[in-house]
Coordinates of C-alpha atoms in Angstrom, one line a residue:
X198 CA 103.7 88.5 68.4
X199 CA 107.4 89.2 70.2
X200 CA 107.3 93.1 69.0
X201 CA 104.8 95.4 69.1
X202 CA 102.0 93.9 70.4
X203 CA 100.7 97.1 71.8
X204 CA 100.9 98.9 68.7
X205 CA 98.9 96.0 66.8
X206 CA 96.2 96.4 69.4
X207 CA 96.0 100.0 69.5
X208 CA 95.5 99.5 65.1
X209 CA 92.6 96.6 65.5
X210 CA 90.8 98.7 68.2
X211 CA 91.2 102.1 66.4
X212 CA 89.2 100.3 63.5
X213 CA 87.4 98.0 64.9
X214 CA 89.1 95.2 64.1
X215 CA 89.5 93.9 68.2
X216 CA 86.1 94.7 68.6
X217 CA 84.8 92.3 65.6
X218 CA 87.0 89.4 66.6
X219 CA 86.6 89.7 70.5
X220 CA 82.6 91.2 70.8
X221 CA 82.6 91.5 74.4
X222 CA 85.8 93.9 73.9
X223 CA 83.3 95.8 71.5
X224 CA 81.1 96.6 74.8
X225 CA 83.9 98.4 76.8
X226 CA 85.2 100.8 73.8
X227 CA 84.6 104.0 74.9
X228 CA 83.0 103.0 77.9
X229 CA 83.7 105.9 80.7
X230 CA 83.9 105.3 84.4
X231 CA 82.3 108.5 86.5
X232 CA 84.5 109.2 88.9
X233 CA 87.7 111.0 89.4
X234 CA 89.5 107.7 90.5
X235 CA 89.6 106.4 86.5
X236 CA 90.5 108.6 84.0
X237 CA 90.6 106.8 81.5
X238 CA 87.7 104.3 79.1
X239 CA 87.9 100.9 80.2
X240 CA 89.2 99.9 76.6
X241 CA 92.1 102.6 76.9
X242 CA 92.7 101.2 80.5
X243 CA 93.3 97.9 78.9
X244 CA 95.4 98.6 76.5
X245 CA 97.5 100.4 78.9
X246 CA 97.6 97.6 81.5
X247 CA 98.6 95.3 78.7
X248 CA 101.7 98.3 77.6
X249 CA 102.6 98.1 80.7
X250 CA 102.8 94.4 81.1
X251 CA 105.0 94.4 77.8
X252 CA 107.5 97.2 79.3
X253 CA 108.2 95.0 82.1
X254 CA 109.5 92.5 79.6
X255 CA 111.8 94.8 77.2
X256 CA 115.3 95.6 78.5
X257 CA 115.6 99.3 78.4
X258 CA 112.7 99.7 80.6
X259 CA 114.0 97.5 83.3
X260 CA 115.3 100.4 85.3
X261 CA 111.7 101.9 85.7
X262 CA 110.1 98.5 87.5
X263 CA 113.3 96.6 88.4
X264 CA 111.4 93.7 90.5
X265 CA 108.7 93.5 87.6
X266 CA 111.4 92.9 85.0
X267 CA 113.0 90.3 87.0
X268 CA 110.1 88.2 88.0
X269 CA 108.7 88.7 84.6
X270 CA 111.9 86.6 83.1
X271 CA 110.7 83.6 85.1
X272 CA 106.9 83.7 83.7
X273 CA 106.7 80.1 81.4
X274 CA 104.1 81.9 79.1
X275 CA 104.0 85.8 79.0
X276 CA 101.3 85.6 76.5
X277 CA 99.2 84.4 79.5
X278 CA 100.0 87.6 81.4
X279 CA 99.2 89.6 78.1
X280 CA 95.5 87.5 77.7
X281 CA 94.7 88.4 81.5
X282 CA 95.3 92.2 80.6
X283 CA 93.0 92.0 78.1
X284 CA 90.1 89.7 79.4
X285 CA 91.0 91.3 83.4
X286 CA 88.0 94.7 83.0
X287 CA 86.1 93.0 80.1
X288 CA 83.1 92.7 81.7
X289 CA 83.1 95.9 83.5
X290 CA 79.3 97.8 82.9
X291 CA 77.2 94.4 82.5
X292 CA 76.4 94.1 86.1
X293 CA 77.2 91.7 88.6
X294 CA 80.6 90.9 90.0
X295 CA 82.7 92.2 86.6
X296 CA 86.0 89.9 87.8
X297 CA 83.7 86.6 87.2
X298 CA 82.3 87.2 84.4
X299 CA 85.4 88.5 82.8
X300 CA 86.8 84.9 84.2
X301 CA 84.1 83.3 82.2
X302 CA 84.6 84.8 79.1
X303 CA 88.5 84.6 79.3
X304 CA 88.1 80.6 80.0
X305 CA 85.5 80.7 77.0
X306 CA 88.1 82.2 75.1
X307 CA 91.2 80.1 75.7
X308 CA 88.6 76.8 75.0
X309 CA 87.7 78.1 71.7
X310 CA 91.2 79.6 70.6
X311 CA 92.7 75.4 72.3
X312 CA 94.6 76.5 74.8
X313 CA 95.8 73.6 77.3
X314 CA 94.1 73.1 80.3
X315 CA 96.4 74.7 82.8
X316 CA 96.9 77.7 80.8
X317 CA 93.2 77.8 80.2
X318 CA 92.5 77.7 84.1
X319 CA 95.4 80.2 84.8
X320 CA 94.4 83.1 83.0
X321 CA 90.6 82.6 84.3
X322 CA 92.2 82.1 87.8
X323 CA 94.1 86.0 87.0
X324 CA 90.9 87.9 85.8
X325 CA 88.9 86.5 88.7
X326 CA 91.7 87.5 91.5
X327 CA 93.1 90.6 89.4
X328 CA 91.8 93.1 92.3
X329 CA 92.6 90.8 95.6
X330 CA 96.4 91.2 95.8
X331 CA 95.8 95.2 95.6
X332 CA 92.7 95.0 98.2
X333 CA 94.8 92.5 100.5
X334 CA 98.0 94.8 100.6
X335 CA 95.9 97.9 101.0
X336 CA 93.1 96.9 103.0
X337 CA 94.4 94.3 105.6
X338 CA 96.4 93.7 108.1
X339 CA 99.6 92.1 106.5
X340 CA 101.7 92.0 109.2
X341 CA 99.6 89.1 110.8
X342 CA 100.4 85.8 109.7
X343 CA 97.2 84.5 109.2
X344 CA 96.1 86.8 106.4
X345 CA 99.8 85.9 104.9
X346 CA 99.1 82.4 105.0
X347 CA 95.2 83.1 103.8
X348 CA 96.9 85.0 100.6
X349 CA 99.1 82.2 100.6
X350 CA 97.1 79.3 100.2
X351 CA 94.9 81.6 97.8
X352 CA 98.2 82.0 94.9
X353 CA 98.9 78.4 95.6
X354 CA 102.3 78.3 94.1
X355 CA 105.0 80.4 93.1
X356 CA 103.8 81.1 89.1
X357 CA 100.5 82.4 90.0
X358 CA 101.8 84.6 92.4
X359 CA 104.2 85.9 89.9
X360 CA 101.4 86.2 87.4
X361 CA 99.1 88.0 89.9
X362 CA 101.5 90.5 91.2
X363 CA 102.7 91.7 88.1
X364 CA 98.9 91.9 86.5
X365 CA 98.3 94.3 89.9
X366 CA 101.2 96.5 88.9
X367 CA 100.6 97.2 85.5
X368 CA 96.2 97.4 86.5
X369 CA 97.5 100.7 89.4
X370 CA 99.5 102.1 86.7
X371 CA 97.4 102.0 84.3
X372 CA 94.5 103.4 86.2
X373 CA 95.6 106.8 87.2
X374 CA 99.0 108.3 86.9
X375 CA 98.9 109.9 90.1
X376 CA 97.7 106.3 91.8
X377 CA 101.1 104.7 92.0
X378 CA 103.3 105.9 95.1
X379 CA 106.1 104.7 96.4
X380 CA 103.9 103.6 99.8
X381 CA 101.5 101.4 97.0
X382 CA 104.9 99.7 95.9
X383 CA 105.9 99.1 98.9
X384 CA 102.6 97.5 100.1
X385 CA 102.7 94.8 97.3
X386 CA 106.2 94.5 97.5
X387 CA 105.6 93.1 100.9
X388 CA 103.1 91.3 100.3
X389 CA 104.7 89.7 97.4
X390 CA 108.0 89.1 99.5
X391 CA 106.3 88.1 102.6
X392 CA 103.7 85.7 100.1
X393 CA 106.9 84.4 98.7
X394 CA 108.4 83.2 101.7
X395 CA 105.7 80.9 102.9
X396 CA 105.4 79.4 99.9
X397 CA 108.6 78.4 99.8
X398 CA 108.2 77.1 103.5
X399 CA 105.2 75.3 102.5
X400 CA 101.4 75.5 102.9
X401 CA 101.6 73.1 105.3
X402 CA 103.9 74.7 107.6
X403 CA 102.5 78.4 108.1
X404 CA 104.4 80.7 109.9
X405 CA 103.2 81.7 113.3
X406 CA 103.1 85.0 115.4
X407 CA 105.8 83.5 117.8
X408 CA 107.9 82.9 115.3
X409 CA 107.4 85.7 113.5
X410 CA 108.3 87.5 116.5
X411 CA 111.1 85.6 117.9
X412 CA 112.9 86.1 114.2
X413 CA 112.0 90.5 114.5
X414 CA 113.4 91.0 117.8
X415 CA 116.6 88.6 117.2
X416 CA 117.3 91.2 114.0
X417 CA 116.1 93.9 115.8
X418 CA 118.4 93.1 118.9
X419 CA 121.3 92.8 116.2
X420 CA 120.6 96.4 114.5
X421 CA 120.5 98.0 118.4
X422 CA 124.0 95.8 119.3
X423 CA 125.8 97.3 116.2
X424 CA 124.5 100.9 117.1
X425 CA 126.3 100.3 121.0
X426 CA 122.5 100.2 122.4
X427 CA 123.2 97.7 125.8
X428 CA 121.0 94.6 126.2
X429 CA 120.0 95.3 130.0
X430 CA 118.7 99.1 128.3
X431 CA 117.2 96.7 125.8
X432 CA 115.4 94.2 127.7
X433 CA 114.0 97.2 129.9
X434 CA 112.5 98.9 127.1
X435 CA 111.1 95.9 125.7
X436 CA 109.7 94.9 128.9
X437 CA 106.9 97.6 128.4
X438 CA 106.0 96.4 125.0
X439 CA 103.0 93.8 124.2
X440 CA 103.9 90.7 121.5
X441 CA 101.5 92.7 119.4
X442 CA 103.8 95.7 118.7
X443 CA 106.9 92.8 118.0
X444 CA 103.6 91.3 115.4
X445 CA 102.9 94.4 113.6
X446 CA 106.4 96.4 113.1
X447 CA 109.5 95.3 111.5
X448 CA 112.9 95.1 112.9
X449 CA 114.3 98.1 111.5
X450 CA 111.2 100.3 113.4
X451 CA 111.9 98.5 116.1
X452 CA 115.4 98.8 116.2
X453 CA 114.5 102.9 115.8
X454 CA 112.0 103.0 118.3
X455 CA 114.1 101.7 121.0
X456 CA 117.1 103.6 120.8
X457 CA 114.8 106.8 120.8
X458 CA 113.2 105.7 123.8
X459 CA 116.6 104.8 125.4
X460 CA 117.6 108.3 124.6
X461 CA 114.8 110.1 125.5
X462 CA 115.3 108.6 129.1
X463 CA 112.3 109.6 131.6
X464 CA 111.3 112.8 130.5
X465 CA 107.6 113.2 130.2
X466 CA 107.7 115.4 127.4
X467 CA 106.1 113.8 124.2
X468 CA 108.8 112.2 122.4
X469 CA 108.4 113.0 118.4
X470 CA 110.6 111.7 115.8
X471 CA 110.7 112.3 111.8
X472 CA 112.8 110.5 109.0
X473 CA 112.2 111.2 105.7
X474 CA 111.7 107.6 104.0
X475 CA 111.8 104.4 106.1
X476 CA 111.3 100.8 104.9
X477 CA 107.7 101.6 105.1
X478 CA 107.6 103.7 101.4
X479 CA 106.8 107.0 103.0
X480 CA 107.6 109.4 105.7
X481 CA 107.6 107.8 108.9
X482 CA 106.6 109.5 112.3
X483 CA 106.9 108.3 116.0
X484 CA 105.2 109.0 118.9
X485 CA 106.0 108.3 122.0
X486 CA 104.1 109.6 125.2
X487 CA 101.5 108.6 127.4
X488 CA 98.1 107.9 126.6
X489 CA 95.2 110.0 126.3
X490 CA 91.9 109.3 124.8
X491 CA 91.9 111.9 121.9
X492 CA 95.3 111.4 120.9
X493 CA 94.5 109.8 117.7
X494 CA 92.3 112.3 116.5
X495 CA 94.5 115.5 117.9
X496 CA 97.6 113.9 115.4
X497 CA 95.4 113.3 112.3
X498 CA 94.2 117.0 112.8
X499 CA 98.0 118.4 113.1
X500 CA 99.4 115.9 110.8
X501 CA 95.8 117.4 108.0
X502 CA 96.9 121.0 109.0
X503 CA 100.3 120.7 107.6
X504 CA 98.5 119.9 104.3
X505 CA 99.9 115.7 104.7
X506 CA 98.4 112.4 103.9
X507 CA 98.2 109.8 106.3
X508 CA 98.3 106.3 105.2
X509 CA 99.1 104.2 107.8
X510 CA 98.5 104.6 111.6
X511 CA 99.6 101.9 114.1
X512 CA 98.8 102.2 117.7
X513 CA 100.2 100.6 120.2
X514 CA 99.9 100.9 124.5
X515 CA 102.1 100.2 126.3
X516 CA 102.3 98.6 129.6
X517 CA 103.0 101.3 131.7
X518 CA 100.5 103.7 129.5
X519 CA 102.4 104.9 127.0
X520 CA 101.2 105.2 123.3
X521 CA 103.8 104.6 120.7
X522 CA 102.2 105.7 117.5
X523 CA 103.5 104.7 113.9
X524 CA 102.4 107.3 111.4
X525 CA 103.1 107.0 107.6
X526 CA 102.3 110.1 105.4
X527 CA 102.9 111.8 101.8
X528 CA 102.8 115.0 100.9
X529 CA 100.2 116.7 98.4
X530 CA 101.6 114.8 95.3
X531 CA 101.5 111.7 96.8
X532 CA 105.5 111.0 97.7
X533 CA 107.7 111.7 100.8
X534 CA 108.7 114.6 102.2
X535 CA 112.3 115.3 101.0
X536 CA 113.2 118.6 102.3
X537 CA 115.0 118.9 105.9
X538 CA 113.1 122.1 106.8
X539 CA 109.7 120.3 106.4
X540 CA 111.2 117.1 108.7
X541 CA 111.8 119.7 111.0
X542 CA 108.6 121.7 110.9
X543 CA 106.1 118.5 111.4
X544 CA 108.3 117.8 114.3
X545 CA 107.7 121.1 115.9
X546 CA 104.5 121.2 114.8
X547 CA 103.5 118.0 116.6
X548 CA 105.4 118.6 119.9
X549 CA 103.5 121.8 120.2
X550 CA 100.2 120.9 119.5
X551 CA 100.5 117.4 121.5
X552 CA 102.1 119.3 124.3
X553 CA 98.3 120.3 125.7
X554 CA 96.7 116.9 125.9
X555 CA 93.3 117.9 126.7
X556 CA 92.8 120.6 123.9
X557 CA 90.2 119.2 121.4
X558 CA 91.3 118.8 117.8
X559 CA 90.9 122.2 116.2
X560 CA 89.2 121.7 112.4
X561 CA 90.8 121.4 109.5
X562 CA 90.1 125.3 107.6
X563 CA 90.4 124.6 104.4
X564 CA 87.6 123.6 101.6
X565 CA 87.5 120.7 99.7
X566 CA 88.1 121.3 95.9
X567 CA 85.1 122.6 93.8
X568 CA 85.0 119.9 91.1
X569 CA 84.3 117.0 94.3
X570 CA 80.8 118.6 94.4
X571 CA 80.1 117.1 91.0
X572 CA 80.7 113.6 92.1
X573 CA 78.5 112.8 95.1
X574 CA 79.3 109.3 96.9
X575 CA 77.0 107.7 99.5
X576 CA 78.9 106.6 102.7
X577 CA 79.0 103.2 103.4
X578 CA 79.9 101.8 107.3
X579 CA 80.3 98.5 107.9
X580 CA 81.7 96.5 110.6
X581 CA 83.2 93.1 111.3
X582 CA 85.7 91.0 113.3
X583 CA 89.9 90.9 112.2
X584 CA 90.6 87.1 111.4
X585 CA 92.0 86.1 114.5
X586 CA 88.4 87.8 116.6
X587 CA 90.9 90.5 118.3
X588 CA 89.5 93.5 116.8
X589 CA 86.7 95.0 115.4
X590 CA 87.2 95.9 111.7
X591 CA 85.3 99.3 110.3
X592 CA 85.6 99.8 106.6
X593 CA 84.4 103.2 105.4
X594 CA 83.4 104.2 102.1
X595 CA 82.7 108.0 101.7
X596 CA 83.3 111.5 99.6
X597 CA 87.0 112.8 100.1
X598 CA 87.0 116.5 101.6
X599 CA 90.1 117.8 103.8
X600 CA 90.1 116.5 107.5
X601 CA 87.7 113.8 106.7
X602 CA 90.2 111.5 108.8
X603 CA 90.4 113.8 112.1
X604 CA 86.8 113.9 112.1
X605 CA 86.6 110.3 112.0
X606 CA 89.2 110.2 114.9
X607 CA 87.4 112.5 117.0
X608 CA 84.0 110.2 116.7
X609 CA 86.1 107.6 117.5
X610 CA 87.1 109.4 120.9
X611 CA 84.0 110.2 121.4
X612 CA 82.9 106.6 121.4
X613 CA 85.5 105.7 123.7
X614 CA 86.6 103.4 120.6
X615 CA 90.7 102.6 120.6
X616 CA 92.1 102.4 117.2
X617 CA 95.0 100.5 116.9
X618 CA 95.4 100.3 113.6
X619 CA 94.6 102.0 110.2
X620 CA 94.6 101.8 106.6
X621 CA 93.9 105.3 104.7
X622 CA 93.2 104.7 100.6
X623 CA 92.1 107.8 99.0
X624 CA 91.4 107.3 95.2
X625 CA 89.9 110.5 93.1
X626 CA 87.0 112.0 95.2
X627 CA 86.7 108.0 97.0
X628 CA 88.0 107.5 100.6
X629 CA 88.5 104.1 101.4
X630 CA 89.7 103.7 105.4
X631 CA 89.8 100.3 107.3
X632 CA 90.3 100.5 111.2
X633 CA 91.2 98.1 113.8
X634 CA 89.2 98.8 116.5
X635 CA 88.8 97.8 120.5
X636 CA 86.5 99.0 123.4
X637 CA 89.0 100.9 126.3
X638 CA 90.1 97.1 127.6
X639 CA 91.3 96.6 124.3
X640 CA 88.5 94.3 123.5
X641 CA 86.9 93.4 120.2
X642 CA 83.5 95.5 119.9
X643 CA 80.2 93.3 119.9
X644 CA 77.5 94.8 121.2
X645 CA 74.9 95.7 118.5
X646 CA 73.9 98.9 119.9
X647 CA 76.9 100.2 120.8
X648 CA 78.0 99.1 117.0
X649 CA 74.8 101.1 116.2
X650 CA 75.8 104.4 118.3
X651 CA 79.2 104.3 116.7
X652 CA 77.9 104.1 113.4
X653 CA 75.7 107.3 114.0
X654 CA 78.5 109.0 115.3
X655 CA 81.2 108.4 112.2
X656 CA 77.9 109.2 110.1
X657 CA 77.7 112.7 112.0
X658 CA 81.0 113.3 111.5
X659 CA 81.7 112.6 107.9
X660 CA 78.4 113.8 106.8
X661 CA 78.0 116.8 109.1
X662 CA 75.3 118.7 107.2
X663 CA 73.6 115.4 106.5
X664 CA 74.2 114.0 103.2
X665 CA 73.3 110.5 101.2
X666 CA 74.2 107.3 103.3
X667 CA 74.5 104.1 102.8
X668 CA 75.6 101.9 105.8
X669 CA 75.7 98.2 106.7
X670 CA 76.8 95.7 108.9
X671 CA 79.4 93.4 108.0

């Protein structure tokens, strides 16, 4: 129905009305998740993703999700949207891969209840893919083409992607209310946007990394021109620079980057920048300086001291030896640091502590919360190759506890493992971190037994008294 459906739903669940008509639905009411990621039963979860899916669609709520409620005004069927809410967890506690069986039953569903066959397929398509979009934007590497054009090719066309990405929305929202940031809309946003703009160029014509480049540093070049940075200043700077960093930084960075170089001249002293939100959803820090091994793990530990979460770490040499380090981090509560005084006290706080490059990262003092304890999580390490076999990717699983990250940095270093990139997800008491890693030639890592030695080390270091682990190899 047009009005209400949430409050109808709500009615047939509270007496068991949804239940009798829809029995798998009966399986999830009440159902609890243990874990401090979902808070709420998977049948409350539901009817919350499918609330939120209807506010996207009334008018006075457009000012909350502004890009939802326009995309939502070009869906051809929103009852389809509201049927992949409801089918998207209905499988969840059976076993097995919940998103295919939940596609089954949904596609089972639309047969019975005569459904066409393109709506049919649609909402099955949703409830099978309802977690990719989230795990693409958070997880990989979106500013490579190839995993755009991979998500590409997977949406197909412009209404699925549409579909999918406001499904993803109102599934984060509706899991947790402290899961939805500013740096989680931002993600999907580009990943919708950047999704977007290859389909409309075609599937047949994907965009390439020299492209992509070329088009960055022409915008970049015009940002720097109309802030009286010269060309020849310019052209130096980004003489030093690899086509990677152009690949994996937009033109507004860029453009940021370069005139603090140019302005920093040829001091040697560590050159640290702060602003409070950049295009990147969160607080953005840059470091510029030369290389050292621990470097990495030395920040994470500053940046964990301060009492900030890091979600994003690009790391880039360059080709005179300097580092110029990307970090994007929250506060506590999960949005950007507002306040001057704070800008100001990271800054100082990093140009002191990266002053002395060969002090060892000093350990983060403070305890992880009591109520983690009651929620124990095996760690899981595995290991594989980026898409383009120019990194090695780990992906680690394990219990959250303060200065988890550092630790993880430090066994890096003490690998003599370059990360040049990282994805930090922390959801309840779960850490979920993906890194882009290279041997000291910048190298993809093969070798099965130094795989194996690396392992033992990141197992060392997250579980330093020795805890339950579960590791494999990708």
């Amino acid at each position: 129905q047009p009005q209400g459906i949430t409050h109808e739903l709500r009615r047939m669940n509270r007496y068991g009305v949804l239940a009798a008509y829809l029995p798998a639905f009966g399986n999830v009411v009440g159902q609890m998740q243990y874990d401090l990621f979902h808070v709420y039963t998977v049948d409350e979860h539901t009817l919350r993703v499918i609330r939120n899916l209807r506010r996207f669609a009334v008018p006075e709520h457009h000012h909350e999700f502004p890009r939802c409620s326009q995309i939502v005004q070009a869906l051809p069927k929103i009852e389809l949207l509201y049927l992949a809410g409801l089918f998207h967890d209905i499988a969840k506690g059976r076993g097995g891969d919940h998103s295919r069986l939940g596609a089954s039953d949904a596609e089972a569903f639309c047969r019975d209840h005569y459904l066409g066959r393109f709506d049919t397929q649609l909402v099955a398509w949703l409830v099978e893919h309802h977690l990719v979009m989230s795990r693409t934007a958070q997880r990989e590497d979106t500013s490579d083409p190839e995993v755009i054009n991979n998500f590409a090719n997977l949406a197909g066309d412009q209404i699925r992607l549409n579909y999918l990405y406001l499904l993803t929305v109102a599934d984060i929202r509706a899991t947790n209310p402290t899961l939805w940031t500013s740096w989680k809309e931002t993600l999907l946003a580009e990943l919708y946007t950047a999704t977007k703009r290859a389909l409309r160029r075609g599937l047949e014509h994907p965009l390439d990394a020299r492209e992509r480049i070329r088009g960055v540093s022409v915008m970049a070049r015009a940002l720097l021109k109309s802030r009286q940075v010269q060309d020849q200043l310019v052209n130096a700077i980004w003489g030093e620079f690899s086509d990677e960093y152009f690949l994996r930084h937009k033109a507004d960075e860029i453009a940021w980057h370069t005139q603090l170089i140019a302005d920093h001249g040829t001091s040697d002293e560590p050159l640290i920048a702060v602003r409070q939100e950049g295009p990147r959803g969160g607080t953005e820090i840059f470091i510029y300086t030369l290389d050292t091994h621990r470097l990495f793990a030395q920040t994470t530990s500053l940046l964990e001291q301060l009492g900030l979460t890091v979600v994003d770490a690009r790391i880039i040499t360059s080709r005179s030896g300097h580092t110029l380090d990307s970090y994007v981090v929250l506060d506590g509560s999960g949005a950007p640091i507002e306040a001057s005084y704070r800008l100001e006290e990271i800054r100082a706080w990093l140009r002191r502590g990266l002053g002395e490059p060969n002090q060892a990262p000093q350990p983060v003092a403070r305890r992880a919360p009591r109520h983690l304890q009651y929620f124990p999580l095996p760690t899981r390490v595995e290991f594989s190759t980026d898409i383009n076999a120019e990194r090695t990717v780990v992906e680690l699983l394990a219990a959250d506890r303060p200065g988890l990250l550092s630790s993880i940095g430090q066994a890096f270093s003490n690998c003599g493992v370059r990360v040049q990139n990282a994805k930090i997800g922390t959801f309840g008491n779960r850490a979920e971190d993906v890194f882009y890693i290279t041997d000291e030639a910048n190298l993809p890592i093969t070798d099965s037994e130094r795989l194996e030695a690396l392992r033992s080390e990141l197992l060392r270091a997250i579980e330093p008294e020795g805890g339950d682990t579960t590791d494999q190899a990708g």
